[in-house]
Amino acid sequence: MKQKSDGKTRIPPKLLFKFLIASLIGLVAFIVPVYYQGSMNTVVGVITSVVKEILSSVIDKLVLIFVIVSTLGSLADTILTKMGYSLPKWYRSIFKAAPVYMVTKILASVFVVLCYTGVGPAFIVDPNVGGTMVDLSKTLIALAISLSYLLPFLTEAGLMEFVGELTRPFVRPMFKVPSDASLDLIASWMGAANAAVILSAQKYHKGYYTKREAAIVMCNFSLVSIPFCMVIAETAGVSQYFPAMYGLLFLLGVLLAVILPRIYPLKHLSDEYYTKLEVNTEAEQEKGIMRRALLKSCTAAEQFNSRSVLTSGTSVLTTVLFNLIPTVIAWGVLGMIVVAYTPVFQWLSYPVGWLLDVMGVECAYAAAPATLVGFVDMFIPALLMAGVESVRTRFIIATLSLIQIIYITEVGAVVIQTDLGVDLKRLLVIFLERTFISLPLIVLASLIIV
């Protein structure tokens, strides 16, 4: 972009139009709510539902194929690399796997074959164990197909720069993250947490976030979507309190997003970039926040084209299909086995039962396991509450399960896969921090709401 005679940088109308149109497509796809089949959703959410329906007759086979191809591809990469062969860069970017992920992929292949054939131990092929994870993988396939080539319109056409510049004065001081992180939050509210966390991972790989910033965003801003919150409230039998519940979730979400970045482990993560984003120094010198925002946006839009959409979209698609899905299946099945077939969570949750009892919560010990099993999957706590008579207790557990957000089968799997320095142990610490900071406040609020 050229400078005018008065020293100001000229904004070409063509680039401004390109930024506006491309960003509008991204906003409409991911953030603007639409009414579909009796509930609010996003365009990406609607497309995901349609894709899943279209593929319904073959999607079981697709899960099987993607997991096995992923495992064989990674085995070939490991063996051939050790033998001294030089594999293509594109191949290694898809299939290269550290030892722990190699084992994860092998386990996922075993689990998915057993579930597909229906032959194997009951604790694996059980519809509530292996079946649940395979069903989640079907949704991930549909989601990957629907969002991969739309995501660049949100991340690479200038919208990140525009929102980031406008919200810079208050977002970073409060939450210790770049200001365009607000888009991740909106995407999860209106669409789905897994879509938002994939968006955050993509922004890390593009250089918008450091490892610490990406982890903060993923572990605090990937809230469950409004439609799914309604499903949880309905399942727990507390849908009549949904408006108050969601208001409480909003307040708790803001509080946790302020506290957690300032304590272990998020505070101590590396500020290393995956790739450093180039800063528009011309824009930094301009006066006026709106003008700086537009200059940064148009600079980004200048590099945005069909090739970048294809390259970026394919990267997201292959990451979900060949890396995320095996991780979800392997870790999810192992977690569900522990929940369904062992008393581990009952033992671990005994101190929580005592705490709930002290706080005057009815059915405290019966409800206690539900406060911890959300670490495996977000839907399990609501299911465990079905037999609890106390409405207030069901409200407490339903609200808590939605604010925890560190579910291994969704957000947790993406965080670990993105390699931010947040391993399973640190994820558990973050989960417990969210749980024990929120729980007393939810109990207190329930006295007024229920």
PDB file of N, CA, C and O in Angstrom, residues 143-195:
ATOM      1  N   LEU A 143     -18.022 -32.076  10.753  1.00  0.00           N
ATOM      2  CA  LEU A 143     -17.583 -30.728  11.127  1.00  0.00           C
ATOM      3  C   LEU A 143     -16.344 -30.320  10.334  1.00  0.00           C
ATOM      4  O   LEU A 143     -16.247 -29.188   9.842  1.00  0.00           O
ATOM      5  N   ALA A 144     -15.399 -31.256  10.190  1.00  0.00           N
ATOM      6  CA  ALA A 144     -14.173 -30.953   9.441  1.00  0.00           C
ATOM      7  C   ALA A 144     -14.487 -30.617   7.990  1.00  0.00           C
ATOM      8  O   ALA A 144     -13.923 -29.676   7.419  1.00  0.00           O
ATOM      9  N   ILE A 145     -15.389 -31.375   7.392  1.00  0.00           N
ATOM     10  CA  ILE A 145     -15.767 -31.122   5.997  1.00  0.00           C
ATOM     11  C   ILE A 145     -16.445 -29.764   5.861  1.00  0.00           C
ATOM     12  O   ILE A 145     -16.195 -29.009   4.913  1.00  0.00           O
ATOM     13  N   SER A 146     -17.285 -29.421   6.817  1.00  0.00           N
ATOM     14  CA  SER A 146     -18.075 -28.191   6.704  1.00  0.00           C
ATOM     15  C   SER A 146     -17.288 -26.931   7.021  1.00  0.00           C
ATOM     16  O   SER A 146     -17.532 -25.877   6.444  1.00  0.00           O
ATOM     17  N   LEU A 147     -16.305 -27.019   7.946  1.00  0.00           N
ATOM     18  CA  LEU A 147     -15.634 -25.780   8.362  1.00  0.00           C
ATOM     19  C   LEU A 147     -14.263 -25.538   7.745  1.00  0.00           C
ATOM     20  O   LEU A 147     -13.795 -24.395   7.702  1.00  0.00           O
ATOM     21  N   SER A 148     -13.593 -26.590   7.270  1.00  0.00           N
ATOM     22  CA  SER A 148     -12.185 -26.455   6.879  1.00  0.00           C
ATOM     23  C   SER A 148     -11.936 -25.351   5.857  1.00  0.00           C
ATOM     24  O   SER A 148     -11.012 -24.543   6.004  1.00  0.00           O
ATOM     25  N   TYR A 149     -12.760 -25.296   4.808  1.00  0.00           N
ATOM     26  CA  TYR A 149     -12.506 -24.329   3.741  1.00  0.00           C
ATOM     27  C   TYR A 149     -13.270 -23.021   3.940  1.00  0.00           C
ATOM     28  O   TYR A 149     -13.143 -22.101   3.130  1.00  0.00           O
ATOM     29  N   LEU A 150     -14.029 -22.932   5.020  1.00  0.00           N
ATOM     30  CA  LEU A 150     -14.647 -21.660   5.409  1.00  0.00           C
ATOM     31  C   LEU A 150     -13.824 -20.945   6.476  1.00  0.00           C
ATOM     32  O   LEU A 150     -13.863 -19.719   6.583  1.00  0.00           O
ATOM     33  N   LEU A 151     -13.059 -21.719   7.240  1.00  0.00           N
ATOM     34  CA  LEU A 151     -12.271 -21.152   8.335  1.00  0.00           C
ATOM     35  C   LEU A 151     -11.290 -20.062   7.879  1.00  0.00           C
ATOM     36  O   LEU A 151     -11.144 -19.042   8.563  1.00  0.00           O
ATOM     37  N   PRO A 152     -10.620 -20.213   6.727  1.00  0.00           N
ATOM     38  CA  PRO A 152      -9.706 -19.145   6.295  1.00  0.00           C
ATOM     39  C   PRO A 152     -10.382 -17.781   6.110  1.00  0.00           C
ATOM     40  O   PRO A 152      -9.727 -16.749   6.273  1.00  0.00           O
ATOM     41  N   PHE A 153     -11.663 -17.773   5.786  1.00  0.00           N
ATOM     42  CA  PHE A 153     -12.369 -16.501   5.634  1.00  0.00           C
ATOM     43  C   PHE A 153     -12.470 -15.768   6.981  1.00  0.00           C
ATOM     44  O   PHE A 153     -12.588 -14.543   7.023  1.00  0.00           O
ATOM     45  N   LEU A 154     -12.397 -16.532   8.058  1.00  0.00           N
ATOM     46  CA  LEU A 154     -12.458 -15.939   9.392  1.00  0.00           C
ATOM     47  C   LEU A 154     -11.067 -15.591   9.914  1.00  0.00           C
ATOM     48  O   LEU A 154     -10.896 -14.608  10.631  1.00  0.00           O
ATOM     49  N   THR A 155     -10.068 -16.385   9.533  1.00  0.00           N
ATOM     50  CA  THR A 155      -8.740 -16.234  10.136  1.00  0.00           C
ATOM     51  C   THR A 155      -7.716 -15.506   9.261  1.00  0.00           C
ATOM     52  O   THR A 155      -6.730 -14.987   9.782  1.00  0.00           O
ATOM     53  N   GLU A 156      -7.919 -15.469   7.954  1.00  0.00           N
ATOM     54  CA  GLU A 156      -6.854 -14.977   7.074  1.00  0.00           C
ATOM     55  C   GLU A 156      -7.251 -13.805   6.180  1.00  0.00           C
ATOM     56  O   GLU A 156      -6.406 -13.307   5.424  1.00  0.00           O
ATOM     57  N   ALA A 157      -8.492 -13.365   6.248  1.00  0.00           N
ATOM     58  CA  ALA A 157      -8.945 -12.301   5.341  1.00  0.00           C
ATOM     59  C   ALA A 157      -8.874 -10.911   5.960  1.00  0.00           C
ATOM     60  O   ALA A 157      -9.276  -9.936   5.335  1.00  0.00           O
ATOM     61  N   GLY A 158      -8.383 -10.803   7.199  1.00  0.00           N
ATOM     62  CA  GLY A 158      -8.225  -9.499   7.832  1.00  0.00           C
ATOM     63  C   GLY A 158      -9.112  -9.257   9.034  1.00  0.00           C
ATOM     64  O   GLY A 158      -8.925  -8.275   9.761  1.00  0.00           O
ATOM     65  N   LEU A 159     -10.088 -10.147   9.274  1.00  0.00           N
ATOM     66  CA  LEU A 159     -11.024  -9.937  10.380  1.00  0.00           C
ATOM     67  C   LEU A 159     -10.326 -10.020  11.730  1.00  0.00           C
ATOM     68  O   LEU A 159     -10.648  -9.263  12.660  1.00  0.00           O
ATOM     69  N   MET A 160      -9.348 -10.942  11.860  1.00  0.00           N
ATOM     70  CA  MET A 160      -8.613 -11.072  13.115  1.00  0.00           C
ATOM     71  C   MET A 160      -7.901  -9.757  13.469  1.00  0.00           C
ATOM     72  O   MET A 160      -7.934  -9.290  14.611  1.00  0.00           O
ATOM     73  N   GLU A 161      -7.261  -9.173  12.459  1.00  0.00           N
ATOM     74  CA  GLU A 161      -6.530  -7.929  12.667  1.00  0.00           C
ATOM     75  C   GLU A 161      -7.474  -6.784  13.023  1.00  0.00           C
ATOM     76  O   GLU A 161      -7.169  -5.953  13.887  1.00  0.00           O
ATOM     77  N   PHE A 162      -8.619  -6.746  12.364  1.00  0.00           N
ATOM     78  CA  PHE A 162      -9.583  -5.663  12.586  1.00  0.00           C
ATOM     79  C   PHE A 162     -10.143  -5.706  14.009  1.00  0.00           C
ATOM     80  O   PHE A 162     -10.093  -4.715  14.752  1.00  0.00           O
ATOM     81  N   VAL A 163     -10.656  -6.862  14.415  1.00  0.00           N
ATOM     82  CA  VAL A 163     -11.221  -7.015  15.756  1.00  0.00           C
ATOM     83  C   VAL A 163     -10.128  -6.853  16.811  1.00  0.00           C
ATOM     84  O   VAL A 163     -10.335  -6.229  17.859  1.00  0.00           O
ATOM     85  N   GLY A 164      -8.954  -7.399  16.517  1.00  0.00           N
ATOM     86  CA  GLY A 164      -7.851  -7.313  17.475  1.00  0.00           C
ATOM     87  C   GLY A 164      -7.460  -5.883  17.789  1.00  0.00           C
ATOM     88  O   GLY A 164      -7.229  -5.522  18.945  1.00  0.00           O
ATOM     89  N   GLU A 165      -7.401  -5.040  16.770  1.00  0.00           N
ATOM     90  CA  GLU A 165      -7.013  -3.644  16.984  1.00  0.00           C
ATOM     91  C   GLU A 165      -8.095  -2.882  17.755  1.00  0.00           C
ATOM     92  O   GLU A 165      -7.801  -2.086  18.651  1.00  0.00           O
ATOM     93  N   LEU A 166      -9.360  -3.144  17.436  1.00  0.00           N
ATOM     94  CA  LEU A 166     -10.457  -2.415  18.089  1.00  0.00           C
ATOM     95  C   LEU A 166     -10.613  -2.784  19.560  1.00  0.00           C
ATOM     96  O   LEU A 166     -10.975  -1.944  20.381  1.00  0.00           O
ATOM     97  N   THR A 167     -10.362  -4.040  19.884  1.00  0.00           N
ATOM     98  CA  THR A 167     -10.607  -4.497  21.264  1.00  0.00           C
ATOM     99  C   THR A 167      -9.322  -4.588  22.095  1.00  0.00           C
ATOM    100  O   THR A 167      -9.351  -5.034  23.233  1.00  0.00           O
ATOM    101  N   ARG A 168      -8.193  -4.172  21.520  1.00  0.00           N
ATOM    102  CA  ARG A 168      -6.902  -4.264  22.199  1.00  0.00           C
ATOM    103  C   ARG A 168      -6.882  -3.583  23.582  1.00  0.00           C
ATOM    104  O   ARG A 168      -6.308  -4.128  24.532  1.00  0.00           O
ATOM    105  N   PRO A 169      -7.516  -2.414  23.762  1.00  0.00           N
ATOM    106  CA  PRO A 169      -7.377  -1.698  25.035  1.00  0.00           C
ATOM    107  C   PRO A 169      -7.845  -2.452  26.274  1.00  0.00           C
ATOM    108  O   PRO A 169      -7.356  -2.195  27.368  1.00  0.00           O
ATOM    109  N   PHE A 170      -8.812  -3.380  26.133  1.00  0.00           N
ATOM    110  CA  PHE A 170      -9.326  -4.030  27.345  1.00  0.00           C
ATOM    111  C   PHE A 170      -9.178  -5.546  27.379  1.00  0.00           C
ATOM    112  O   PHE A 170      -9.122  -6.137  28.460  1.00  0.00           O
ATOM    113  N   VAL A 171      -9.097  -6.214  26.216  1.00  0.00           N
ATOM    114  CA  VAL A 171      -9.045  -7.677  26.230  1.00  0.00           C
ATOM    115  C   VAL A 171      -7.718  -8.191  26.781  1.00  0.00           C
ATOM    116  O   VAL A 171      -7.687  -9.049  27.659  1.00  0.00           O
ATOM    117  N   ARG A 172      -6.593  -7.676  26.299  1.00  0.00           N
ATOM    118  CA  ARG A 172      -5.308  -8.171  26.775  1.00  0.00           C
ATOM    119  C   ARG A 172      -5.079  -7.900  28.263  1.00  0.00           C
ATOM    120  O   ARG A 172      -4.630  -8.793  28.993  1.00  0.00           O
ATOM    121  N   PRO A 173      -5.368  -6.696  28.768  1.00  0.00           N
ATOM    122  CA  PRO A 173      -5.179  -6.481  30.216  1.00  0.00           C
ATOM    123  C   PRO A 173      -6.021  -7.407  31.089  1.00  0.00           C
ATOM    124  O   PRO A 173      -5.584  -7.840  32.149  1.00  0.00           O
ATOM    125  N   MET A 174      -7.227  -7.728  30.639  1.00  0.00           N
ATOM    126  CA  MET A 174      -8.110  -8.579  31.436  1.00  0.00           C
ATOM    127  C   MET A 174      -7.740 -10.052  31.346  1.00  0.00           C
ATOM    128  O   MET A 174      -7.652 -10.759  32.351  1.00  0.00           O
ATOM    129  N   PHE A 175      -7.533 -10.547  30.126  1.00  0.00           N
ATOM    130  CA  PHE A 175      -7.425 -11.984  29.906  1.00  0.00           C
ATOM    131  C   PHE A 175      -6.038 -12.460  29.484  1.00  0.00           C
ATOM    132  O   PHE A 175      -5.829 -13.658  29.296  1.00  0.00           O
ATOM    133  N   LYS A 176      -5.088 -11.535  29.299  1.00  0.00           N
ATOM    134  CA  LYS A 176      -3.719 -11.892  28.921  1.00  0.00           C
ATOM    135  C   LYS A 176      -3.643 -12.588  27.569  1.00  0.00           C
ATOM    136  O   LYS A 176      -2.795 -13.461  27.343  1.00  0.00           O
ATOM    137  N   VAL A 177      -4.537 -12.232  26.650  1.00  0.00           N
ATOM    138  CA  VAL A 177      -4.536 -12.820  25.311  1.00  0.00           C
ATOM    139  C   VAL A 177      -4.737 -11.715  24.281  1.00  0.00           C
ATOM    140  O   VAL A 177      -5.242 -10.637  24.603  1.00  0.00           O
ATOM    141  N   PRO A 178      -4.372 -11.970  23.017  1.00  0.00           N
ATOM    142  CA  PRO A 178      -4.643 -10.989  21.965  1.00  0.00           C
ATOM    143  C   PRO A 178      -6.133 -10.704  21.857  1.00  0.00           C
ATOM    144  O   PRO A 178      -6.977 -11.573  22.097  1.00  0.00           O
ATOM    145  N   SER A 179      -6.467  -9.504  21.474  1.00  0.00           N
ATOM    146  CA  SER A 179      -7.863  -9.073  21.532  1.00  0.00           C
ATOM    147  C   SER A 179      -8.778  -9.776  20.549  1.00  0.00           C
ATOM    148  O   SER A 179      -9.991  -9.846  20.773  1.00  0.00           O
ATOM    149  N   ASP A 180      -8.241 -10.330  19.442  1.00  0.00           N
ATOM    150  CA  ASP A 180      -9.144 -11.013  18.515  1.00  0.00           C
ATOM    151  C   ASP A 180      -9.606 -12.367  19.053  1.00  0.00           C
ATOM    152  O   ASP A 180     -10.383 -13.070  18.391  1.00  0.00           O
ATOM    153  N   ALA A 181      -9.159 -12.742  20.270  1.00  0.00           N
ATOM    154  CA  ALA A 181      -9.645 -13.978  20.894  1.00  0.00           C
ATOM    155  C   ALA A 181     -11.145 -13.939  21.139  1.00  0.00           C
ATOM    156  O   ALA A 181     -11.791 -14.981  21.301  1.00  0.00           O
ATOM    157  N   SER A 182     -11.713 -12.741  21.159  1.00  0.00           N
ATOM    158  CA  SER A 182     -13.161 -12.627  21.356  1.00  0.00           C
ATOM    159  C   SER A 182     -13.932 -13.355  20.269  1.00  0.00           C
ATOM    160  O   SER A 182     -15.042 -13.840  20.503  1.00  0.00           O
ATOM    161  N   LEU A 183     -13.362 -13.466  19.069  1.00  0.00           N
ATOM    162  CA  LEU A 183     -14.028 -14.193  17.989  1.00  0.00           C
ATOM    163  C   LEU A 183     -14.131 -15.682  18.298  1.00  0.00           C
ATOM    164  O   LEU A 183     -15.105 -16.333  17.931  1.00  0.00           O
ATOM    165  N   ASP A 184     -13.125 -16.233  18.969  1.00  0.00           N
ATOM    166  CA  ASP A 184     -13.167 -17.644  19.354  1.00  0.00           C
ATOM    167  C   ASP A 184     -14.331 -17.901  20.299  1.00  0.00           C
ATOM    168  O   ASP A 184     -15.039 -18.918  20.201  1.00  0.00           O
ATOM    169  N   LEU A 185     -14.516 -16.963  21.236  1.00  0.00           N
ATOM    170  CA  LEU A 185     -15.599 -17.095  22.208  1.00  0.00           C
ATOM    171  C   LEU A 185     -16.957 -17.040  21.511  1.00  0.00           C
ATOM    172  O   LEU A 185     -17.835 -17.869  21.770  1.00  0.00           O
ATOM    173  N   ILE A 186     -17.126 -16.086  20.611  1.00  0.00           N
ATOM    174  CA  ILE A 186     -18.406 -15.945  19.912  1.00  0.00           C
ATOM    175  C   ILE A 186     -18.684 -17.177  19.056  1.00  0.00           C
ATOM    176  O   ILE A 186     -19.810 -17.662  18.990  1.00  0.00           O
ATOM    177  N   ALA A 187     -17.642 -17.705  18.404  1.00  0.00           N
ATOM    178  CA  ALA A 187     -17.816 -18.887  17.566  1.00  0.00           C
ATOM    179  C   ALA A 187     -18.288 -20.083  18.379  1.00  0.00           C
ATOM    180  O   ALA A 187     -19.105 -20.879  17.919  1.00  0.00           O
ATOM    181  N   SER A 188     -17.789 -20.213  19.613  1.00  0.00           N
ATOM    182  CA  SER A 188     -18.215 -21.344  20.450  1.00  0.00           C
ATOM    183  C   SER A 188     -19.624 -21.123  20.990  1.00  0.00           C
ATOM    184  O   SER A 188     -20.422 -22.057  21.084  1.00  0.00           O
ATOM    185  N   TRP A 189     -19.938 -19.879  21.368  1.00  0.00           N
ATOM    186  CA  TRP A 189     -21.282 -19.584  21.880  1.00  0.00           C
ATOM    187  C   TRP A 189     -22.353 -19.887  20.845  1.00  0.00           C
ATOM    188  O   TRP A 189     -23.385 -20.467  21.142  1.00  0.00           O
ATOM    189  N   MET A 190     -22.117 -19.457  19.614  1.00  0.00           N
ATOM    190  CA  MET A 190     -23.132 -19.580  18.576  1.00  0.00           C
ATOM    191  C   MET A 190     -23.064 -20.911  17.846  1.00  0.00           C
ATOM    192  O   MET A 190     -24.038 -21.341  17.241  1.00  0.00           O
ATOM    193  N   GLY A 191     -21.909 -21.549  17.871  1.00  0.00           N
ATOM    194  CA  GLY A 191     -21.756 -22.783  17.112  1.00  0.00           C
ATOM    195  C   GLY A 191     -21.466 -23.974  17.994  1.00  0.00           C
ATOM    196  O   GLY A 191     -22.362 -24.609  18.515  1.00  0.00           O
ATOM    197  N   ALA A 192     -20.185 -24.248  18.210  1.00  0.00           N
ATOM    198  CA  ALA A 192     -19.800 -25.411  19.013  1.00  0.00           C
ATOM    199  C   ALA A 192     -18.403 -25.209  19.552  1.00  0.00           C
ATOM    200  O   ALA A 192     -17.554 -24.587  18.912  1.00  0.00           O
ATOM    201  N   ALA A 193     -18.147 -25.772  20.739  1.00  0.00           N
ATOM    202  CA  ALA A 193     -16.840 -25.627  21.370  1.00  0.00           C
ATOM    203  C   ALA A 193     -15.752 -26.261  20.517  1.00  0.00           C
ATOM    204  O   ALA A 193     -14.639 -25.727  20.417  1.00  0.00           O
ATOM    205  N   ASN A 194     -16.048 -27.415  19.872  1.00  0.00           N
ATOM    206  CA  ASN A 194     -15.009 -28.058  19.069  1.00  0.00           C
ATOM    207  C   ASN A 194     -14.660 -27.237  17.837  1.00  0.00           C
ATOM    208  O   ASN A 194     -13.511 -27.221  17.393  1.00  0.00           O
ATOM    209  N   ALA A 195     -15.646 -26.501  17.274  1.00  0.00           N
ATOM    210  CA  ALA A 195     -15.332 -25.610  16.151  1.00  0.00           C
ATOM    211  C   ALA A 195     -14.442 -24.468  16.612  1.00  0.00           C
ATOM    212  O   ALA A 195     -13.479 -24.086  15.930  1.00  0.00           O
TER     213      ALA A 195
END
